[in-house]
mmCIF file of C-alpha atoms in Angstrom:
data_model
loop_
_atom_site.group_PDB
_atom_site.id
_atom_site.type_symbol
_atom_site.label_atom_id
_atom_site.label_comp_id
_atom_site.label_asym_id
_atom_site.label_seq_id
_atom_site.Cartn_x
_atom_site.Cartn_y
_atom_site.Cartn_z
ATOM 1 C CA MET A 230 116.177 68.629 102.161
ATOM 2 C CA SER A 231 112.971 70.526 102.804
ATOM 3 C CA ASP A 232 109.477 68.949 101.862
ATOM 4 C CA TRP A 233 107.530 72.246 100.225
ATOM 5 C CA LYS A 234 107.145 72.883 96.853
ATOM 6 C CA MET A 235 106.548 76.211 95.060
ATOM 7 C CA LEU A 236 103.532 76.057 93.111
ATOM 8 C CA THR A 237 102.802 78.911 90.573
ATOM 9 C CA LEU A 238 99.401 79.901 88.961
ATOM 10 C CA VAL A 239 98.359 82.236 86.273
ATOM 11 C CA GLY A 240 95.507 82.907 84.290
ATOM 12 C CA ALA A 241 92.546 85.420 83.441
ATOM 13 C CA ASP A 242 90.933 86.393 86.810
ATOM 14 C CA ARG A 243 87.492 84.938 87.213
ATOM 15 C CA PRO A 244 85.784 84.452 90.855
ATOM 16 C CA GLY A 245 86.195 81.260 92.480
ATOM 17 C CA ILE A 246 90.239 80.274 91.283
ATOM 18 C CA VAL A 247 91.367 80.443 94.972
ATOM 19 C CA GLY A 248 88.254 78.400 96.003
ATOM 20 C CA ARG A 249 88.779 75.393 93.847
ATOM 21 C CA VAL A 250 92.623 75.341 93.714
ATOM 22 C CA THR A 251 92.696 74.819 97.382
ATOM 23 C CA ASN A 252 89.965 72.710 97.917
ATOM 24 C CA ALA A 253 91.550 70.286 95.386
ATOM 25 C CA LEU A 254 94.723 70.457 97.230
ATOM 26 C CA TYR A 255 92.931 70.260 100.456
ATOM 27 C CA ARG A 256 90.934 67.097 99.550
ATOM 28 C CA ALA A 257 93.905 65.352 98.223
ATOM 29 C CA GLY A 258 95.726 65.797 101.513
ATOM 30 C CA TRP A 259 98.070 68.763 100.530
ATOM 31 C CA ASN A 260 98.967 71.732 103.162
ATOM 32 C CA LEU A 261 99.650 75.198 102.192
ATOM 33 C CA GLY A 262 102.502 77.225 103.596
ATOM 34 C CA GLU A 263 102.622 81.072 103.084
ATOM 35 C CA THR A 264 101.154 82.406 99.794
ATOM 36 C CA SER A 265 100.970 85.433 97.930
ATOM 37 C CA MET A 266 97.683 85.775 95.467
ATOM 38 C CA ILE A 267 97.062 88.962 93.724
ATOM 39 C CA ARG A 268 95.254 90.236 90.490
ATOM 40 C CA LEU A 269 97.668 91.729 88.266
ATOM 41 C CA GLY A 270 96.351 93.436 84.503
ATOM 42 C CA GLY A 271 93.399 91.320 84.882
ATOM 43 C CA ASN A 272 95.422 88.173 85.247
ATOM 44 C CA PHE A 273 95.147 86.404 89.092
ATOM 45 C CA THR A 274 98.416 84.971 89.967
ATOM 46 C CA ILE A 275 99.171 82.643 92.658
ATOM 47 C CA MET A 276 102.377 81.517 94.415
ATOM 48 C CA MET A 277 102.135 79.321 97.247
ATOM 49 C CA MET A 278 104.175 76.833 99.324
ATOM 50 C CA VAL A 279 102.702 73.463 99.363
ATOM 51 C CA THR A 280 103.363 70.271 100.928
ATOM 52 C CA GLY A 281 102.103 66.966 100.736
ATOM 53 C CA GLU A 282 102.757 63.178 99.412
ATOM 54 C CA GLY A 283 103.651 62.487 95.760
ATOM 55 C CA ALA A 284 103.408 64.659 92.715
ATOM 56 C CA VAL A 285 101.208 67.347 93.134
ATOM 57 C CA GLU A 286 100.550 68.134 89.369
ATOM 58 C CA PRO A 287 97.962 65.378 89.008
ATOM 59 C CA VAL A 288 96.112 66.589 91.650
ATOM 60 C CA LEU A 289 95.781 70.180 89.914
ATOM 61 C CA GLN A 290 95.988 69.831 86.600
ATOM 62 C CA PRO A 291 92.297 69.050 85.967
ATOM 63 C CA VAL A 292 91.459 72.375 87.963
ATOM 64 C CA ALA A 293 94.071 74.401 86.492
ATOM 65 C CA ASP A 294 92.733 73.435 82.854
ATOM 66 C CA ALA A 295 88.732 74.170 83.941
ATOM 67 C CA LEU A 296 90.047 77.323 84.752
ATOM 68 C CA GLY A 297 92.341 78.115 82.175
ATOM 69 C CA LEU A 298 95.495 78.483 84.612
ATOM 70 C CA HIS A 299 99.397 78.062 83.946
ATOM 71 C CA MET A 300 100.571 75.745 86.352
ATOM 72 C CA HIS A 301 104.473 75.287 87.268
ATOM 73 C CA VAL A 302 105.712 73.493 90.127
ATOM 74 C CA ASP A 303 109.310 73.653 91.869
ATOM 75 C CA ASP A 304 110.739 71.601 94.552
ATOM 76 C CA ILE A 305 112.394 74.610 96.664
ATOM 77 C CA ALA A 306 114.795 74.786 99.769
ATOM 78 C CA GLY A 307 113.225 76.529 102.716
ATOM 79 C CA SER A 308 110.640 75.973 105.173
ATOM 80 C CA LEU A 309 108.365 78.269 107.587
ATOM 81 C CA HIS A 310 109.479 80.545 110.100
ATOM 82 C CA GLN A 311 111.960 82.500 108.221
ATOM 83 C CA HIS A 312 110.541 85.683 108.161
ATOM 84 C CA VAL A 313 113.226 88.833 108.071
ATOM 85 C CA VAL A 314 111.485 92.066 109.836
ATOM 86 C CA PRO A 315 112.052 94.772 107.222
ATOM 87 C CA ASN A 316 113.889 97.743 108.793
ATOM 88 C CA ILE A 317 113.429 100.442 105.541
ATOM 89 C CA GLN A 318 110.682 101.506 103.446
ATOM 90 C CA VAL A 319 111.308 103.070 100.043
ATOM 91 C CA ARG A 320 108.448 104.748 98.192
ATOM 92 C CA VAL A 321 108.856 105.921 94.560
ATOM 93 C CA VAL A 322 106.423 107.732 92.654
ATOM 94 C CA GLY A 323 107.197 109.221 89.304
ATOM 95 C CA ALA A 324 105.602 109.882 85.825
ATOM 96 C CA ASP A 325 105.780 106.472 84.229
ATOM 97 C CA ARG A 326 108.754 105.631 82.050
ATOM 98 C CA ALA A 327 110.978 103.098 81.246
ATOM 99 C CA GLY A 328 113.950 102.398 84.092
ATOM 100 C CA ILE A 329 112.422 103.226 87.200
ATOM 101 C CA VAL A 330 112.431 99.901 89.047
ATOM 102 C CA ALA A 331 115.764 99.312 87.613
ATOM 103 C CA GLN A 332 117.293 102.414 88.522
ATOM 104 C CA VAL A 333 116.152 102.212 92.145
ATOM 105 C CA THR A 334 116.635 98.810 92.630
ATOM 106 C CA ALA A 335 120.236 99.262 91.260
ATOM 107 C CA VAL A 336 120.931 101.703 94.047
ATOM 108 C CA LEU A 337 119.707 99.614 96.435
ATOM 109 C CA ALA A 338 121.763 96.293 95.346
ATOM 110 C CA GLU A 339 124.710 98.384 95.296
ATOM 111 C CA HIS A 340 123.876 99.198 99.080
ATOM 112 C CA GLY A 341 123.322 95.859 100.152
ATOM 113 C CA PHE A 342 119.604 96.197 100.614
ATOM 114 C CA ASN A 343 117.641 93.367 100.459
ATOM 115 C CA ILE A 344 114.125 93.675 99.340
ATOM 116 C CA LEU A 345 111.614 91.379 101.312
ATOM 117 C CA GLU A 346 108.614 92.575 99.651
ATOM 118 C CA LEU A 347 108.213 95.060 96.311
ATOM 119 C CA GLU A 348 104.928 95.961 94.922
ATOM 120 C CA SER A 349 104.004 98.343 91.947
ATOM 121 C CA ASP A 350 101.309 99.784 90.356
ATOM 122 C CA VAL A 351 100.512 102.262 87.417
ATOM 123 C CA ALA A 352 98.011 104.697 88.372
ATOM 124 C CA GLY A 353 96.902 107.683 86.749
ATOM 125 C CA SER A 354 95.236 107.442 83.045
ATOM 126 C CA SER A 355 96.298 106.135 79.784
ATOM 127 C CA GLU A 356 97.595 109.378 78.822
ATOM 128 C CA ARG A 357 99.312 110.230 81.989
ATOM 129 C CA PRO A 358 100.355 107.058 83.920
ATOM 130 C CA VAL A 359 102.132 107.303 87.123
ATOM 131 C CA TYR A 360 104.310 104.821 88.303
ATOM 132 C CA ILE A 361 104.212 103.992 92.184
ATOM 133 C CA MET A 362 106.332 101.363 93.675
ATOM 134 C CA HIS A 363 106.363 100.525 97.699
ATOM 135 C CA ILE A 364 109.609 98.308 98.541
ATOM 136 C CA GLN A 365 110.335 96.952 101.981
ATOM 137 C CA GLY A 366 113.737 95.470 102.969
ATOM 138 C CA TYR A 367 116.401 95.315 104.925
ATOM 139 C CA ALA A 368 119.879 96.815 104.875
ATOM 140 C CA ASP A 369 122.359 97.251 107.818
ATOM 141 C CA LEU A 370 123.281 101.024 107.102
ATOM 142 C CA PRO A 371 122.176 104.452 107.933
ATOM 143 C CA LEU A 372 119.009 105.789 106.430
ATOM 144 C CA GLU A 373 120.851 108.929 105.418
ATOM 145 C CA THR A 374 123.523 106.832 102.965
ATOM 146 C CA LEU A 375 120.702 105.272 101.457
ATOM 147 C CA GLU A 376 118.622 108.430 101.016
ATOM 148 C CA ALA A 377 121.741 110.423 99.362
ATOM 149 C CA ALA A 378 122.480 107.530 97.299
ATOM 150 C CA LEU A 379 118.574 107.862 95.783
ATOM 151 C CA ASP A 380 118.867 111.328 95.492
ATOM 152 C CA ASN A 381 119.960 111.681 92.328
ATOM 153 C CA LEU A 382 117.401 109.866 90.143
ATOM 154 C CA GLY A 383 116.098 112.712 88.294
ATOM 155 C CA ASP A 384 112.222 113.005 87.770
ATOM 156 C CA ILE A 385 111.298 110.217 90.145
ATOM 157 C CA ASP A 386 110.321 110.992 93.580
ATOM 158 C CA VAL A 387 112.068 108.475 96.241
ATOM 159 C CA HIS A 388 111.199 108.805 99.765
ATOM 160 C CA VAL A 389 113.261 106.243 102.316
ATOM 161 C CA SER A 390 111.705 105.945 105.855
ATOM 162 C CA PRO A 391 112.637 103.777 108.457
ATOM 163 C CA ILE A 392 110.161 100.712 109.688
ATOM 164 C CA GLU A 393 110.299 100.439 113.678
ATOM 165 C CA THR A 394 108.376 97.465 114.105
ATOM 166 C CA LEU A 395 106.436 97.642 117.421
ATOM 167 C CA ILE A 396 106.262 94.776 119.783
ATOM 168 C CA GLY A 397 103.747 94.836 122.006
ATOM 169 C CA MET B 743 108.994 88.074 141.913
ATOM 170 C CA ALA B 744 108.428 85.858 138.517
ATOM 171 C CA VAL B 745 108.262 86.060 134.998
ATOM 172 C CA LEU B 746 104.484 85.266 134.085
ATOM 173 C CA GLU B 747 103.636 83.115 131.172
ATOM 174 C CA ILE B 748 102.610 85.146 127.709
ATOM 175 C CA LEU B 749 99.703 83.786 126.423
ATOM 176 C CA LYS B 750 99.997 82.853 122.733
ATOM 177 C CA ILE B 751 96.960 82.810 119.897
ATOM 178 C CA PRO B 752 94.934 80.894 119.756
ATOM 179 C CA ASP B 753 94.329 81.465 123.449
ATOM 180 C CA GLU B 754 90.563 82.227 124.038
ATOM 181 C CA ARG B 755 91.570 84.473 126.949
ATOM 182 C CA LEU B 756 93.254 87.155 124.496
ATOM 183 C CA LYS B 757 89.946 87.767 122.958
ATOM 184 C CA GLN B 758 87.941 88.517 126.653
ATOM 185 C CA VAL B 759 87.233 92.085 127.860
ATOM 186 C CA SER B 760 89.044 92.628 130.552
ATOM 187 C CA GLU B 761 87.643 94.356 134.279
ATOM 188 C CA PRO B 762 88.277 97.629 135.391
ATOM 189 C CA VAL B 763 90.298 97.674 138.485
ATOM 190 C CA GLU B 764 88.847 98.755 141.797
ATOM 191 C CA GLN B 765 90.983 97.664 144.499
ATOM 192 C CA PHE B 766 94.526 99.332 144.333
ATOM 193 C CA ASP B 767 96.240 97.115 146.754
ATOM 194 C CA ASP B 768 99.625 95.835 147.302
ATOM 195 C CA GLU B 769 98.694 92.660 145.520
ATOM 196 C CA LEU B 770 98.061 94.991 142.350
ATOM 197 C CA ARG B 771 101.011 96.901 142.776
ATOM 198 C CA ALA B 772 103.157 93.303 143.044
ATOM 199 C CA PHE B 773 101.384 91.820 139.954
ATOM 200 C CA ILE B 774 102.197 95.090 138.202
ATOM 201 C CA ASP B 775 106.197 94.413 138.972
ATOM 202 C CA GLU B 776 105.839 90.965 137.452
ATOM 203 C CA LEU B 777 104.122 92.228 134.369
ATOM 204 C CA GLU B 778 106.898 94.299 133.959
ATOM 205 C CA GLN B 779 109.407 91.885 134.942
ATOM 206 C CA THR B 780 107.877 89.875 132.104
ATOM 207 C CA ARG B 781 107.827 92.504 129.577
ATOM 208 C CA ARG B 782 111.582 92.796 130.090
ATOM 209 C CA ASP B 783 112.252 89.134 130.030
ATOM 210 C CA GLY B 784 111.242 88.458 126.068
ATOM 211 C CA PRO B 785 111.959 90.171 123.004
ATOM 212 C CA ALA B 786 112.264 94.426 122.972
ATOM 213 C CA ALA B 787 108.317 94.782 123.885
ATOM 214 C CA VAL B 788 107.590 98.511 124.302
ATOM 215 C CA GLY B 789 104.539 97.464 126.054
ATOM 216 C CA ILE B 790 102.490 94.434 127.825
ATOM 217 C CA ALA B 791 98.946 94.116 128.800
ATOM 218 C CA ALA B 792 97.628 92.320 131.750
ATOM 219 C CA PRO B 793 95.666 89.874 129.637
ATOM 220 C CA GLN B 794 98.668 88.570 127.886
ATOM 221 C CA VAL B 795 99.488 87.113 131.200
ATOM 222 C CA GLY B 796 96.045 85.788 131.547
ATOM 223 C CA ARG B 797 95.077 88.352 134.270
ATOM 224 C CA LEU B 798 92.027 89.961 132.993
ATOM 225 C CA LEU B 799 92.439 93.257 134.182
ATOM 226 C CA ARG B 800 92.470 96.896 132.945
ATOM 227 C CA VAL B 801 96.435 97.416 133.319
ATOM 228 C CA VAL B 802 99.041 98.374 130.684
ATOM 229 C CA ILE B 803 102.471 98.952 130.752
ATOM 230 C CA VAL B 804 103.997 100.616 128.049
ATOM 231 C CA ASP B 805 107.901 102.333 127.493
ATOM 232 C CA VAL B 806 109.413 103.556 124.544
ATOM 233 C CA SER B 807 112.201 105.277 125.756
ATOM 234 C CA ASN B 808 114.237 102.891 124.276
ATOM 235 C CA THR B 809 113.950 102.824 120.425
ATOM 236 C CA ARG B 810 116.678 102.658 117.964
ATOM 237 C CA LYS B 811 116.134 106.257 116.839
ATOM 238 C CA PRO B 812 114.597 108.222 119.976
ATOM 239 C CA VAL B 813 111.042 109.125 119.625
ATOM 240 C CA PRO B 814 109.123 111.409 121.394
ATOM 241 C CA ASN B 815 107.975 109.712 124.978
ATOM 242 C CA HIS B 816 106.669 109.990 128.768
ATOM 243 C CA GLY B 817 109.409 107.088 130.016
ATOM 244 C CA TYR B 818 108.042 104.094 131.848
ATOM 245 C CA MET B 819 104.158 104.456 132.203
ATOM 246 C CA ILE B 820 102.016 101.913 134.056
ATOM 247 C CA LEU B 821 98.156 102.909 132.996
ATOM 248 C CA VAL B 822 95.551 101.195 135.104
ATOM 249 C CA ASN B 823 92.152 101.920 133.862
ATOM 250 C CA PRO B 824 93.084 103.555 130.808
ATOM 251 C CA GLU B 825 91.002 105.461 128.255
ATOM 252 C CA ILE B 826 91.324 107.349 125.169
ATOM 253 C CA THR B 827 89.394 110.444 125.415
ATOM 254 C CA HIS B 828 90.528 112.133 122.138
ATOM 255 C CA TRP B 829 92.307 110.949 118.992
ATOM 256 C CA ASP B 830 93.389 112.520 115.731
ATOM 257 C CA GLY B 831 95.364 111.720 112.554
ATOM 258 C CA PHE B 832 96.009 108.098 111.258
ATOM 259 C CA GLU B 833 99.022 106.736 110.014
ATOM 260 C CA MET B 834 100.411 103.156 108.883
ATOM 261 C CA GLY B 835 102.868 101.311 110.887
ATOM 262 C CA ARG B 836 104.186 97.908 111.498
ATOM 263 C CA GLU B 837 103.418 96.017 114.585
ATOM 264 C CA GLY B 838 104.077 92.616 116.510
ATOM 265 C CA CYS B 839 103.155 91.002 119.540
ATOM 266 C CA LEU B 840 104.642 88.930 121.924
ATOM 267 C CA SER B 841 101.251 87.135 122.018
ATOM 268 C CA VAL B 842 101.282 86.555 118.139
ATOM 269 C CA PRO B 843 104.975 85.049 117.587
ATOM 270 C CA ASP B 844 106.714 85.433 114.262
ATOM 271 C CA TYR B 845 104.255 87.706 112.592
ATOM 272 C CA THR B 846 104.355 91.347 111.832
ATOM 273 C CA GLY B 847 101.767 93.243 109.793
ATOM 274 C CA ASN B 848 100.533 96.654 109.275
ATOM 275 C CA VAL B 849 98.026 98.345 111.100
ATOM 276 C CA ILE B 850 96.596 102.126 110.697
ATOM 277 C CA ARG B 851 96.469 103.956 114.486
ATOM 278 C CA ALA B 852 95.768 107.310 115.398
ATOM 279 C CA THR B 853 98.871 109.628 115.382
ATOM 280 C CA HIS B 854 98.047 111.508 118.437
ATOM 281 C CA ILE B 855 95.811 110.940 121.416
ATOM 282 C CA ARG B 856 94.858 111.910 124.746
ATOM 283 C CA ILE B 857 94.356 109.396 127.692
ATOM 284 C CA ARG B 858 93.059 109.625 131.161
ATOM 285 C CA ALA B 859 94.137 106.737 133.277
ATOM 286 C CA GLN B 860 94.756 105.682 137.079
ATOM 287 C CA ASP B 861 98.162 104.954 138.676
ATOM 288 C CA PRO B 862 98.930 101.905 140.790
ATOM 289 C CA TRP B 863 97.611 104.031 143.817
ATOM 290 C CA GLY B 864 94.520 105.151 142.254
ATOM 291 C CA LYS B 865 95.762 108.540 141.587
ATOM 292 C CA PRO B 866 94.395 110.102 138.269
ATOM 293 C CA LEU B 867 96.887 110.561 135.374
ATOM 294 C CA GLU B 868 96.513 112.272 132.066
ATOM 295 C CA TYR B 869 98.868 112.300 129.166
ATOM 296 C CA GLU B 870 98.801 113.837 125.403
ATOM 297 C CA MET B 871 101.259 111.670 122.998
ATOM 298 C CA GLU B 872 101.981 111.140 119.529
ATOM 299 C CA GLY B 873 103.125 109.014 116.893
ATOM 300 C CA TYR B 874 105.117 105.671 118.221
ATOM 301 C CA GLU B 875 103.974 106.139 121.984
ATOM 302 C CA ALA B 876 100.316 106.832 120.853
ATOM 303 C CA ARG B 877 100.759 103.594 118.812
ATOM 304 C CA ALA B 878 101.973 101.541 121.425
ATOM 305 C CA VAL B 879 99.143 102.661 123.888
ATOM 306 C CA GLN B 880 96.826 101.942 121.254
ATOM 307 C CA HIS B 881 98.063 98.434 120.863
ATOM 308 C CA GLU B 882 97.901 97.670 124.307
ATOM 309 C CA LEU B 883 94.309 99.213 125.345
ATOM 310 C CA ASP B 884 92.975 96.900 122.283
ATOM 311 C CA HIS B 885 94.490 93.644 124.481
ATOM 312 C CA LEU B 886 92.121 95.122 127.280
ATOM 313 C CA ASP B 887 89.203 94.843 124.686
ATOM 314 C CA GLY B 888 90.327 91.434 123.535
ATOM 315 C CA LEU B 889 91.760 92.711 120.213
ATOM 316 C CA LEU B 890 94.843 91.863 118.801
ATOM 317 C CA PHE B 891 96.838 93.877 115.954
ATOM 318 C CA ILE B 892 96.016 90.860 113.799
ATOM 319 C CA ASP B 893 92.172 91.749 114.070
ATOM 320 C CA ARG B 894 93.342 95.503 112.260
ATOM 321 C CA VAL B 895 95.926 94.561 109.715
ATOM 322 C CA VAL B 896 95.738 95.940 106.575
ATOM 323 C CA SER B 897 97.037 95.008 102.855
ATOM 324 C CA ARG B 898 99.941 96.881 101.941
ATOM 325 C CA ARG B 899 98.083 97.832 98.798
ATOM 326 C CA THR B 900 95.958 99.905 101.292
ATOM 327 C CA ASP B 901 98.704 101.900 102.143
ATOM 328 C CA LEU B 902 98.086 105.632 102.793
ATOM 329 C CA PHE B 903 99.808 107.384 100.387
ATOM 330 C CA GLN B 904 102.125 110.011 101.917
ATOM 331 C CA ARG B 905 100.979 113.548 101.042
ATOM 332 C CA LYS B 906 103.919 115.198 99.974
ATOM 333 C CA VAL B 907 104.901 118.320 97.760
ATOM 334 C CA TYR B 908 106.518 117.348 94.529
ATOM 335 C CA GLN B 909 109.629 118.488 93.760
ATOM 336 C CA LYS B 910 111.148 116.778 91.071
ATOM 337 C CA GLY B 911 108.377 114.921 89.324
ATOM 338 C CA GLY B 912 104.705 115.687 88.236
ATOM 339 C CA LYS B 913 105.571 119.046 86.704
ATOM 340 C CA SER B 914 102.820 120.038 84.826
ATOM 341 C CA ARG B 915 102.557 122.735 82.278
ATOM 342 C CA LYS B 916 99.779 124.345 83.123
#
């Protein structure tokens, strides 16, 4: 049984969120593992692995309330040092429309591609939004197979490239 | 010959600036053999630098002739007192390091470089290289100045967008 919990915090962005949240955890004896924190659409989102004694909610509820953050805690299976190194990168760009992510990721899933990281953003302007997505993942198949499968998505531009991680 | 111990972060010796080699003797060449044996001992490393085994000398080994997909390369290179004399272009790529276990990250490196170095007998060398091999040399040379790739990691959000001509999307009616 893993002793890690996944803590999710989301709320309107403002300076000081990370500092206050992590200090409250630190002072109560909690440790952090892998985390992802990023601003999305004016909100600040935090997902982090935490480990400590007892319940984490009482430690953070006052901070969450003070900062206007929604909090969610799950016990998780898993631990540190479970990284999978990606071997394929997929970049997608297209005039924004519904279904870009769904179409691309459906093709990836069909081919057993495991998405390790996906981030997407809307660039351009309100009148002419452009969807940009970067995916890094692992699949045990020739690049060309994936390339061919992603070649029929019409108006979006998909670029598949290998990731050769350099160890030195 | 022996496999040497690889220093791992946060070992302070990895942050030191290494000294130029002045004695091109048998001891140096024996050390280089051990350095190469150490490189081959662990996970598939395309390079290794002397300070990674605690020897603060300006010596690196690079060999990218064994990648999954072949890349332009000069084979097995021993570079003593290497210096980059020219660089051009930049590109992001994923790196890891024998001295930084279980972590990889994206780093921006020059795509074309020219280097000057000496061989293990002190004879001058010059190379012009590109892409993956150029990346490997830059990674190893950083070690000689006490820098690790984690000192240069950039967020994926900082990704350099690959310029290419839009064939399918973005048709503007102008």
